Amino acid sequence: MSRQFQYQDDVLIEKSFNWKQMGRLFDYLKPYKGAVTRVVFVMLVFGMLTRLAVPYLISLAIDKVIDPDGGSGSMGYLSIVFGVMAAMYGLRWWAQNYTIRHTNDIGQHVIYDLRSALFKHVQTLSFRFFDKRPAGSVLVRITNDVNALQELLSNGVVNSVIDIAQLAGIVVILLVLQPKLALAVMITVPLLILVSSSLRKRTRMAWQTVRIKQSRINSHLNEAIQGMRVTQAFAQEKENQRFFENLNGSSIRSWNLASSLNQLFGPVIEVTSAVGTLILLLYGTHLIQQDELTVGVLVAFITYVSNFWEPINRLGQMYSQLLISMSSAERIFEYMDEKPIVAEKEDAKPMPDVRGRVQFDHVVFGYDPDRLALKDVSFDIKPGMTVALVGHTGSGKSTIVNLLCRFYDVTSGRVLIDGMDVRDATLDSLRRQIGIVMQDTFIFSGSIRDNIRYGRPDATNAEVEAAARSVRAHEFIVKLPDGYDTQVQERGTALSMGQRQLLSFARALLADPRILIMDEATASIDTETEVRIQEALGTLLEHRTSFIVAHRLSTIRHADLILVLDHGVIVDRGTHDELMRRPGHYRNLIEAQYRFLSA
Ligand SMILES: Nc1ncnc2c1ncn2[C@@H]1O[C@H](COP(=O)(O)OP(=O)(O)OP(=O)(O)O)[C@@H](O)[C@H]1O
């Protein structure tokens, strides 16, 4: 069967132009208003005016020097005209350099601001947001979609203002020089607008398709690289390659279509300008014969008219670019508008340093409203107790942990820490009281020292080492090539499972939370490491309330309280000895595990 995975995050946007979103986007330019105004001013005064002046100077040279009325031309006059023209070209060259340098600068700053704002917002979003989306698609929005706006926000704005001014300038000059000829030439403009607007609509859709296809390639690549071990383990490289080539091929085809549509604009402009020039020559000659036009002005007209199509073409392309960029902007603002479902109350208070009492008071919760993961769960844990959460897979153990950390909000009931409802506390102050040791320790790129320090960046080297010593991680760390400075990264295989666990213990110990949550690793490790981890665990659990999603009998046995979960309900509770004395879920579970281990 062929692969069914899909990336459905991206859809073609056929909506009409969204002015509100455009306004929001341009708000990001506001801090750079001064710089934009300076660039536009320089380009208008030194770039555009010099450009508009040159054809007029040429016409003066022709009419006054090459073909003067009733007399010989003055070479002195010609050299003045040439001198002024040379100065104009020099100024123009400087203005263009200035514009390029500063527009790029403005563009980079706006992109920086936008990307930072987006990342900052994405970091506040709840687990539910990330549950629904592949990591690749979030990545694409923060990188590619933001990049796609750069051209619009830098050159786009400045060039459009200049092009509009240049167009207006040319129209005014043509009308002043010879109104009849000007109107005759401009007859072609409505024709051009008509043809190109239908072409532009198709081009816009085509470019959007290109972006979507590229975004799918990125999503797939992200997934493929992260899942490479699984792909290789199941020998699915060929199938994966085929899937990738399909995406790749489809992207190329969409690009070819969009680019060929884009290239049609050139000939359309060419034909229109040829018609314009034809009218100009025929009608211009007629006007010269009628003595209503000079040769010099005709030459100036020809140059102005050729300069007329250039901004029209660029503005058209800019419009397409604007439409394409708006689809990226809409995708960015869709994320920006996403509200964290676990939001801080306006009057949220910092949670004071807690002792570690944890209560669940008739808690009901479902990830989906119609499928409850916890049904009326209540318990009251005294400070310093070690609680083991046990139960079959999907029984709700991790959900209890998720609610305690307030990664999700309860549907009804309350979660209290030292008597304070977690929803009344600021998120930061709540999560600082809680330390989490995940089953699969996440290793950030950096040194071992930085990884241990992750939860408390201000810890000194001595404190880092003391934490590592306490959980017996020090011994293996000093044997690494650079000791605490050894560079590691998430997928780096330099660390074994057991070592990663010890590292995460050190990380949690250093942060010194009052409440510790631990998802015990299920992977089997050698007995020596197991003993070391159990000892380390003892140190880690001391003097704090801890919840352990427990898998090892040795851990469960040492717990002060075991909560046995089944289908979102606590079906039994007590110590290991108490629970083993009576028949029920717990005894069945332990006996099944024992049978499995001794089989
Ligand atoms: N992010 C989620 N979105 C939707 N449903 C979820 C999500 N996480 C868990 N569930 C569902 O909630 C129920 C409880 O899951 P939970 O992860 O708490 O179980 P668990 O006891 O921790 O299982 P395990 O031991 O396999 O980790 C399950 O039916 C599961 O399918």
XYZ file of C-alpha atoms and ligand atoms in Angstrom, residues 131 367-368 371 373 392-399 408, ligand 1:
45
model
C -0.395 18.251 19.797
C -8.197 16.063 25.849
C -11.275 15.832 23.650
C -13.533 11.369 25.733
C -9.034 10.888 30.369
C -2.167 0.113 32.281
C -1.123 2.172 29.306
C -3.633 4.945 28.610
C -5.051 4.790 32.153
C -4.315 8.490 32.833
C -0.957 8.590 34.658
C 0.664 11.205 32.422
C -2.566 13.178 32.414
C -3.776 21.693 30.377
N -2.384 14.878 23.681
C -3.443 14.071 23.724
N -4.493 14.324 22.931
C -5.592 13.518 22.972
N -5.703 12.434 23.780
C -4.676 12.132 24.576
C -3.479 12.934 24.588
N -2.627 12.401 25.495
C -3.253 11.314 26.010
N -4.477 11.149 25.470
C -5.465 10.116 25.828
O -5.760 10.241 27.199
C -5.839 8.975 27.832
C -4.870 8.921 29.013
O -3.550 9.040 28.520
P -2.262 9.116 29.440
O -1.153 9.572 28.559
O -2.562 9.910 30.649
O -2.053 7.606 29.824
P -0.838 6.926 30.606
O -1.452 6.149 31.709
O 0.164 7.936 30.969
O -0.286 5.939 29.495
P 1.233 5.429 29.246
O 1.616 4.577 30.381
O 1.087 4.652 27.969
O 2.061 6.651 29.085
C -5.528 7.954 26.757
O -6.768 7.431 26.307
C -4.867 8.727 25.653
O -5.205 8.200 24.383
